[in-house]
Amino acid sequence: MSEPWDAVVIGAGPAGMAAASTLAEGGVRTLLVDEQAELGGQIYRAIERNRADPALARILGPDYLKGGMLVDRLRASPAQLALSTLVWRIDDDLTVWTRTAGTVAAVRASAIIVATGAMERPAPTAGWTLPGVMTIGALQILLKSARLTPSGRLVLAGSGPLFYLFARQCVAAGVKDLTLLDTAPTRQMWSALPLLPSALGGEGWRYLTKGVKLLAALRLARVPVYRDVRDIAIEGDGRAEAVRFTTGRRAHRLPCDTVGLHEGVIPHQQMTRSLDVAHDFDEAQRCFRPRHDASGRLSKPGIFVAGDAGGIIGAEASAQDGAIAALSALHDLGRLTDEARDRRIAEAGRVRRAHLTARPFLDRLYQPRAAVLDPPDAVTVCRCEVVTAGALRDVANKGAPGPNQAKAFLRCGMGPCQGRLCGPTVTAVFARETGLDPAETGYYHIRSPLKPITVGELAGAAGAVEREG
């Protein structure tokens, strides 16, 4: 085991970069670990390369380019970076287990900040396992990482800010045959309207103005948009060929070559679940999030959560969240006085709140339909083990109370993704079938390794620890 670090930050998105910079600038030995080969997380993916490409920078937009300031600050700080490095376990004594290029190592920390960000909400629908069907987030990764856009007929189906942002980026990148299927129920606009006045405060008006501009640009480009879409099913013989859906009382069928699905984002919860800390169900965002205090502190001593990993708040607020967690950790480590901590946290908190004024409005406007969380019987929910929604309902009716018991019957959640792609839906299906709320239904018990590692890698790590001991 290597020499202990004062702080280990997990995740190099906006929260993680801000946290690591703040910690290192505060004089503590800081290690930033991220599974990707480049800084930026998902929102600022490949920012160091892409900001030097004027054409791509124009496509991705000014909000994306803001990530460059976080990267520059981090690069100028004394923080040490461990990129292309997977964290697969965290022990109660704050030992962080990693894997880099097939080598397993353990590092000890005095403080840990989990800033693993968000993932797209799984959106199981008929045909979603066909080749040619991807999430919008995956399509955007191709654009950011390799400047690739889908050829042929592209259909984007879903709702939320990323749904319209990526559509606008596709138009800017030259995609010609694009159709949008907006699944947000029209009635949610009316229920969200009472929240609009408060959404205009702080920085909220900027977010709403950006949304209006996105819609205007798509209208100007004459992109077809179907609204209040439901009953989506993707057809194809060996790959996606058409999308069937309903709007109002009319059924439609659109030929396609590529389909992008998106129903919002939810916190990455595998790592915080593995820590065995409490998680609460957020009714507004329809997802679980780890329970933490205002500074991001979890119930396990020395461990904090920051950014979207603690609840969806967006990139700008996440950076402030990372700074707040780091300032609290600096105080714990004896590097900040009470007065300095409180003053700096108050300032970061003020900026954070300004970026959150529109969040309740957006959460209400884009809350996913019940059918998105509770798909028809024939739809595959667990892709790894090929378990359908109907099979889940069957074991629920036979007395299985929740996701963990379903594992014994069906092996759902036991494949390579370890429940990431099925867990939220399995909870929703069981909650609907048993009449319990999602908090009572619960989620999978998550254990290490958080992602697969080989027996040989484990043996190598055990040998190294034994030799050091």
mmCIF file of C-alpha atoms in Angstrom, residues 216-453:
data_model
loop_
_atom_site.group_PDB
_atom_site.id
_atom_site.type_symbol
_atom_site.label_atom_id
_atom_site.label_comp_id
_atom_site.label_asym_id
_atom_site.label_seq_id
_atom_site.Cartn_x
_atom_site.Cartn_y
_atom_site.Cartn_z
ATOM 1 C CA ALA A 216 -36.364 28.345 -31.623
ATOM 2 C CA ALA A 217 -33.286 26.978 -33.400
ATOM 3 C CA LEU A 218 -34.972 23.617 -33.960
ATOM 4 C CA ARG A 219 -38.095 25.323 -35.289
ATOM 5 C CA LEU A 220 -35.973 27.482 -37.599
ATOM 6 C CA ALA A 221 -34.274 24.324 -38.890
ATOM 7 C CA ARG A 222 -37.743 22.822 -39.460
ATOM 8 C CA VAL A 223 -37.044 19.743 -37.348
ATOM 9 C CA PRO A 224 -40.296 17.732 -37.007
ATOM 10 C CA VAL A 225 -41.392 17.424 -33.374
ATOM 11 C CA TYR A 226 -44.160 15.120 -32.121
ATOM 12 C CA ARG A 227 -45.350 16.013 -28.612
ATOM 13 C CA ASP A 228 -47.045 14.077 -25.825
ATOM 14 C CA VAL A 229 -45.680 10.865 -27.316
ATOM 15 C CA ARG A 230 -46.420 7.514 -25.682
ATOM 16 C CA ASP A 231 -46.414 3.769 -26.451
ATOM 17 C CA ILE A 232 -43.032 3.851 -28.209
ATOM 18 C CA ALA A 233 -41.933 0.574 -29.818
ATOM 19 C CA ILE A 234 -38.914 0.053 -32.064
ATOM 20 C CA GLU A 235 -39.223 -2.431 -34.910
ATOM 21 C CA GLY A 236 -36.539 -4.176 -36.906
ATOM 22 C CA ASP A 237 -35.180 -7.430 -38.252
ATOM 23 C CA GLY A 238 -31.667 -7.548 -36.858
ATOM 24 C CA ARG A 239 -31.468 -3.780 -36.319
ATOM 25 C CA ALA A 240 -33.720 -0.752 -35.784
ATOM 26 C CA GLU A 241 -35.812 -0.019 -38.874
ATOM 27 C CA ALA A 242 -38.849 1.921 -37.650
ATOM 28 C CA VAL A 243 -40.399 3.501 -34.572
ATOM 29 C CA ARG A 244 -44.081 3.124 -33.719
ATOM 30 C CA PHE A 245 -45.710 5.552 -31.286
ATOM 31 C CA THR A 246 -48.958 7.294 -30.393
ATOM 32 C CA THR A 247 -49.825 10.980 -30.039
ATOM 33 C CA GLY A 248 -53.335 11.869 -28.986
ATOM 34 C CA ARG A 249 -55.527 9.254 -30.679
ATOM 35 C CA ARG A 250 -53.276 8.782 -33.676
ATOM 36 C CA ALA A 251 -50.795 5.972 -34.227
ATOM 37 C CA HIS A 252 -47.621 6.700 -36.199
ATOM 38 C CA ARG A 253 -44.788 4.705 -37.757
ATOM 39 C CA LEU A 254 -41.492 6.372 -38.715
ATOM 40 C CA PRO A 255 -38.754 4.583 -40.705
ATOM 41 C CA CYS A 256 -35.344 5.093 -39.079
ATOM 42 C CA ASP A 257 -31.721 4.039 -39.085
ATOM 43 C CA THR A 258 -30.742 5.167 -35.569
ATOM 44 C CA VAL A 259 -32.811 5.804 -32.447
ATOM 45 C CA GLY A 260 -31.618 7.806 -29.443
ATOM 46 C CA LEU A 261 -33.523 7.344 -26.158
ATOM 47 C CA HIS A 262 -33.393 9.680 -23.167
ATOM 48 C CA GLU A 263 -35.603 10.172 -20.107
ATOM 49 C CA GLY A 264 -33.438 12.384 -17.938
ATOM 50 C CA VAL A 265 -30.509 11.580 -15.667
ATOM 51 C CA ILE A 266 -30.228 10.092 -12.187
ATOM 52 C CA PRO A 267 -27.352 9.874 -9.677
ATOM 53 C CA HIS A 268 -24.746 7.140 -10.095
ATOM 54 C CA GLN A 269 -25.559 5.238 -6.912
ATOM 55 C CA GLN A 270 -23.476 2.067 -7.144
ATOM 56 C CA MET A 271 -20.504 3.487 -5.228
ATOM 57 C CA THR A 272 -22.501 5.184 -2.489
ATOM 58 C CA ARG A 273 -24.701 2.063 -2.187
ATOM 59 C CA SER A 274 -21.569 -0.049 -1.685
ATOM 60 C CA LEU A 275 -20.717 2.130 1.323
ATOM 61 C CA ASP A 276 -23.913 0.951 3.026
ATOM 62 C CA VAL A 277 -25.183 4.470 3.694
ATOM 63 C CA ALA A 278 -28.843 5.485 3.639
ATOM 64 C CA HIS A 279 -30.466 6.506 0.362
ATOM 65 C CA ASP A 280 -33.683 8.489 0.032
ATOM 66 C CA PHE A 281 -36.146 8.411 -2.843
ATOM 67 C CA ASP A 282 -36.537 11.828 -4.476
ATOM 68 C CA GLU A 283 -40.156 12.057 -5.621
ATOM 69 C CA ALA A 284 -39.524 15.126 -7.773
ATOM 70 C CA GLN A 285 -36.716 13.490 -9.749
ATOM 71 C CA ARG A 286 -38.075 9.939 -9.415
ATOM 72 C CA CYS A 287 -34.766 8.452 -8.310
ATOM 73 C CA PHE A 288 -32.723 7.490 -5.260
ATOM 74 C CA ARG A 289 -29.978 9.708 -3.895
ATOM 75 C CA PRO A 290 -27.592 9.194 -0.957
ATOM 76 C CA ARG A 291 -28.515 10.901 2.302
ATOM 77 C CA HIS A 292 -26.026 13.637 3.152
ATOM 78 C CA ASP A 293 -25.821 16.942 4.993
ATOM 79 C CA ALA A 294 -25.393 20.415 3.501
ATOM 80 C CA SER A 295 -21.649 19.899 3.062
ATOM 81 C CA GLY A 296 -22.079 16.537 1.320
ATOM 82 C CA ARG A 297 -21.029 14.541 4.375
ATOM 83 C CA LEU A 298 -22.294 10.938 4.444
ATOM 84 C CA SER A 299 -22.934 8.917 7.583
ATOM 85 C CA LYS A 300 -19.600 7.118 7.114
ATOM 86 C CA PRO A 301 -16.892 9.281 8.759
ATOM 87 C CA GLY A 302 -14.532 10.986 6.349
ATOM 88 C CA ILE A 303 -16.617 10.395 3.211
ATOM 89 C CA PHE A 304 -18.437 13.102 1.237
ATOM 90 C CA VAL A 305 -20.561 13.090 -1.911
ATOM 91 C CA ALA A 306 -20.592 16.032 -4.320
ATOM 92 C CA GLY A 307 -22.360 17.045 -7.510
ATOM 93 C CA ASP A 308 -24.926 14.976 -9.363
ATOM 94 C CA ALA A 309 -23.880 11.855 -7.461
ATOM 95 C CA GLY A 310 -25.734 13.328 -4.485
ATOM 96 C CA GLY A 311 -28.819 14.473 -6.439
ATOM 97 C CA ILE A 312 -29.218 16.000 -9.893
ATOM 98 C CA ILE A 313 -28.216 19.674 -9.819
ATOM 99 C CA GLY A 314 -26.360 20.341 -13.095
ATOM 100 C CA ALA A 315 -22.778 21.226 -13.981
ATOM 101 C CA GLU A 316 -22.523 24.764 -12.586
ATOM 102 C CA ALA A 317 -24.051 23.873 -9.223
ATOM 103 C CA SER A 318 -21.988 20.675 -9.118
ATOM 104 C CA ALA A 319 -18.743 22.658 -9.268
ATOM 105 C CA GLN A 320 -19.864 24.666 -6.240
ATOM 106 C CA ASP A 321 -20.956 21.456 -4.530
ATOM 107 C CA GLY A 322 -17.475 20.031 -5.022
ATOM 108 C CA ALA A 323 -15.911 23.155 -3.533
ATOM 109 C CA ILE A 324 -18.220 23.001 -0.501
ATOM 110 C CA ALA A 325 -17.340 19.358 0.213
ATOM 111 C CA ALA A 326 -13.635 20.141 -0.208
ATOM 112 C CA LEU A 327 -13.804 23.110 2.172
ATOM 113 C CA SER A 328 -15.476 20.931 4.800
ATOM 114 C CA ALA A 329 -12.783 18.287 4.321
ATOM 115 C CA LEU A 330 -10.041 20.936 4.609
ATOM 116 C CA HIS A 331 -11.541 22.016 7.932
ATOM 117 C CA ASP A 332 -11.663 18.407 9.141
ATOM 118 C CA LEU A 333 -7.999 18.027 8.192
ATOM 119 C CA GLY A 334 -7.041 21.100 10.214
ATOM 120 C CA ARG A 335 -6.236 23.304 7.193
ATOM 121 C CA LEU A 336 -9.114 25.808 7.577
ATOM 122 C CA THR A 337 -10.388 27.715 10.579
ATOM 123 C CA ASP A 338 -14.086 27.705 11.417
ATOM 124 C CA GLU A 339 -14.355 31.290 10.232
ATOM 125 C CA ALA A 340 -12.615 30.693 6.886
ATOM 126 C CA ARG A 341 -14.639 27.562 6.232
ATOM 127 C CA ASP A 342 -17.963 29.226 6.986
ATOM 128 C CA ARG A 343 -17.148 32.308 4.912
ATOM 129 C CA ARG A 344 -16.043 30.369 1.847
ATOM 130 C CA ILE A 345 -18.868 27.848 2.075
ATOM 131 C CA ALA A 346 -21.400 30.675 2.358
ATOM 132 C CA GLU A 347 -20.089 32.218 -0.865
ATOM 133 C CA ALA A 348 -20.069 28.902 -2.741
ATOM 134 C CA GLY A 349 -23.530 28.139 -1.389
ATOM 135 C CA ARG A 350 -24.864 31.466 -2.654
ATOM 136 C CA VAL A 351 -23.626 30.727 -6.174
ATOM 137 C CA ARG A 352 -24.928 27.156 -5.971
ATOM 138 C CA ARG A 353 -28.417 28.304 -4.985
ATOM 139 C CA ALA A 354 -28.459 30.815 -7.849
ATOM 140 C CA HIS A 355 -27.939 27.945 -10.288
ATOM 141 C CA LEU A 356 -30.701 25.855 -8.731
ATOM 142 C CA THR A 357 -33.646 28.255 -8.976
ATOM 143 C CA ALA A 358 -34.940 26.633 -12.171
ATOM 144 C CA ARG A 359 -34.486 23.073 -10.936
ATOM 145 C CA PRO A 360 -37.975 22.547 -9.378
ATOM 146 C CA PHE A 361 -39.611 23.861 -12.573
ATOM 147 C CA LEU A 362 -37.518 21.572 -14.790
ATOM 148 C CA ASP A 363 -38.053 18.567 -12.514
ATOM 149 C CA ARG A 364 -41.809 19.024 -12.720
ATOM 150 C CA LEU A 365 -41.833 19.760 -16.447
ATOM 151 C CA TYR A 366 -39.743 16.721 -17.393
ATOM 152 C CA GLN A 367 -40.788 14.166 -14.807
ATOM 153 C CA PRO A 368 -40.916 10.855 -16.706
ATOM 154 C CA ARG A 369 -44.221 9.202 -17.516
ATOM 155 C CA ALA A 370 -45.261 6.319 -15.288
ATOM 156 C CA ALA A 371 -45.044 3.992 -18.309
ATOM 157 C CA VAL A 372 -41.338 4.815 -18.705
ATOM 158 C CA LEU A 373 -40.689 3.429 -15.231
ATOM 159 C CA ASP A 374 -43.176 0.545 -15.533
ATOM 160 C CA PRO A 375 -42.887 -0.949 -19.052
ATOM 161 C CA PRO A 376 -45.178 -3.581 -20.654
ATOM 162 C CA ASP A 377 -44.719 -7.270 -19.809
ATOM 163 C CA ALA A 378 -42.881 -8.217 -22.996
ATOM 164 C CA VAL A 379 -40.173 -5.544 -22.635
ATOM 165 C CA THR A 380 -36.713 -6.686 -21.526
ATOM 166 C CA VAL A 381 -35.695 -4.865 -18.340
ATOM 167 C CA CYS A 382 -32.477 -6.651 -17.362
ATOM 168 C CA ARG A 383 -30.441 -6.765 -20.561
ATOM 169 C CA CYS A 384 -27.598 -8.818 -19.069
ATOM 170 C CA GLU A 385 -29.806 -11.730 -17.972
ATOM 171 C CA VAL A 386 -32.683 -11.103 -20.439
ATOM 172 C CA VAL A 387 -35.389 -10.664 -17.809
ATOM 173 C CA THR A 388 -38.692 -9.116 -18.876
ATOM 174 C CA ALA A 389 -41.028 -6.827 -16.961
ATOM 175 C CA GLY A 390 -43.617 -9.621 -17.036
ATOM 176 C CA ALA A 391 -41.215 -12.026 -15.316
ATOM 177 C CA LEU A 392 -40.612 -9.435 -12.603
ATOM 178 C CA ARG A 393 -44.341 -8.977 -12.070
ATOM 179 C CA ASP A 394 -44.779 -12.738 -11.885
ATOM 180 C CA VAL A 395 -42.283 -13.166 -9.031
ATOM 181 C CA ALA A 396 -43.739 -10.104 -7.291
ATOM 182 C CA ASN A 397 -47.152 -11.779 -7.366
ATOM 183 C CA LYS A 398 -45.576 -14.937 -5.976
ATOM 184 C CA GLY A 399 -44.390 -13.048 -2.915
ATOM 185 C CA ALA A 400 -40.970 -11.606 -3.741
ATOM 186 C CA PRO A 401 -41.068 -8.160 -2.079
ATOM 187 C CA GLY A 402 -38.316 -6.367 -3.974
ATOM 188 C CA PRO A 403 -35.226 -6.276 -6.189
ATOM 189 C CA ASN A 404 -32.919 -8.336 -3.990
ATOM 190 C CA GLN A 405 -35.366 -11.212 -3.692
ATOM 191 C CA ALA A 406 -35.934 -11.106 -7.464
ATOM 192 C CA LYS A 407 -32.258 -11.934 -7.923
ATOM 193 C CA ALA A 408 -32.814 -15.371 -6.391
ATOM 194 C CA PHE A 409 -35.679 -16.080 -8.790
ATOM 195 C CA LEU A 410 -34.431 -14.478 -11.998
ATOM 196 C CA ARG A 411 -30.757 -13.420 -11.663
ATOM 197 C CA CYS A 412 -31.757 -9.882 -12.654
ATOM 198 C CA GLY A 413 -29.058 -7.424 -11.635
ATOM 199 C CA MET A 414 -26.376 -10.136 -11.560
ATOM 200 C CA GLY A 415 -24.838 -9.508 -14.981
ATOM 201 C CA PRO A 416 -21.783 -7.454 -15.979
ATOM 202 C CA CYS A 417 -23.532 -4.092 -15.416
ATOM 203 C CA GLN A 418 -24.413 -5.229 -11.850
ATOM 204 C CA GLY A 419 -27.875 -3.706 -11.982
ATOM 205 C CA ARG A 420 -27.011 -0.254 -13.296
ATOM 206 C CA LEU A 421 -29.316 -0.605 -16.326
ATOM 207 C CA CYS A 422 -32.148 -2.482 -14.656
ATOM 208 C CA GLY A 423 -32.102 -1.413 -10.986
ATOM 209 C CA PRO A 424 -34.245 1.742 -11.247
ATOM 210 C CA THR A 425 -36.852 -0.023 -13.384
ATOM 211 C CA VAL A 426 -36.920 -3.142 -11.181
ATOM 212 C CA THR A 427 -37.645 -0.951 -8.157
ATOM 213 C CA ALA A 428 -40.439 0.854 -10.033
ATOM 214 C CA VAL A 429 -42.039 -2.386 -11.273
ATOM 215 C CA PHE A 430 -42.031 -3.946 -7.801
ATOM 216 C CA ALA A 431 -43.346 -0.761 -6.195
ATOM 217 C CA ARG A 432 -46.264 -0.617 -8.634
ATOM 218 C CA GLU A 433 -47.006 -4.336 -8.311
ATOM 219 C CA THR A 434 -46.842 -4.529 -4.495
ATOM 220 C CA GLY A 435 -48.478 -1.168 -3.801
ATOM 221 C CA LEU A 436 -45.451 0.001 -1.811
ATOM 222 C CA ASP A 437 -43.605 3.243 -2.482
ATOM 223 C CA PRO A 438 -40.098 3.006 -3.999
ATOM 224 C CA ALA A 439 -38.421 3.870 -0.694
ATOM 225 C CA GLU A 440 -40.075 0.841 0.955
ATOM 226 C CA THR A 441 -39.357 -1.364 -2.044
ATOM 227 C CA GLY A 442 -35.670 -0.492 -1.973
ATOM 228 C CA TYR A 443 -32.833 -1.198 -4.380
ATOM 229 C CA TYR A 444 -30.224 -3.869 -4.962
ATOM 230 C CA HIS A 445 -27.598 -4.484 -2.278
ATOM 231 C CA ILE A 446 -24.358 -3.396 -3.982
ATOM 232 C CA ARG A 447 -21.102 -5.102 -3.106
ATOM 233 C CA SER A 448 -17.577 -4.844 -4.417
ATOM 234 C CA PRO A 449 -16.090 -5.209 -6.922
ATOM 235 C CA LEU A 450 -18.138 -2.359 -8.353
ATOM 236 C CA LYS A 451 -16.997 -3.399 -11.829
ATOM 237 C CA PRO A 452 -15.513 -6.725 -12.895
ATOM 238 C CA ILE A 453 -11.871 -7.426 -12.103
#
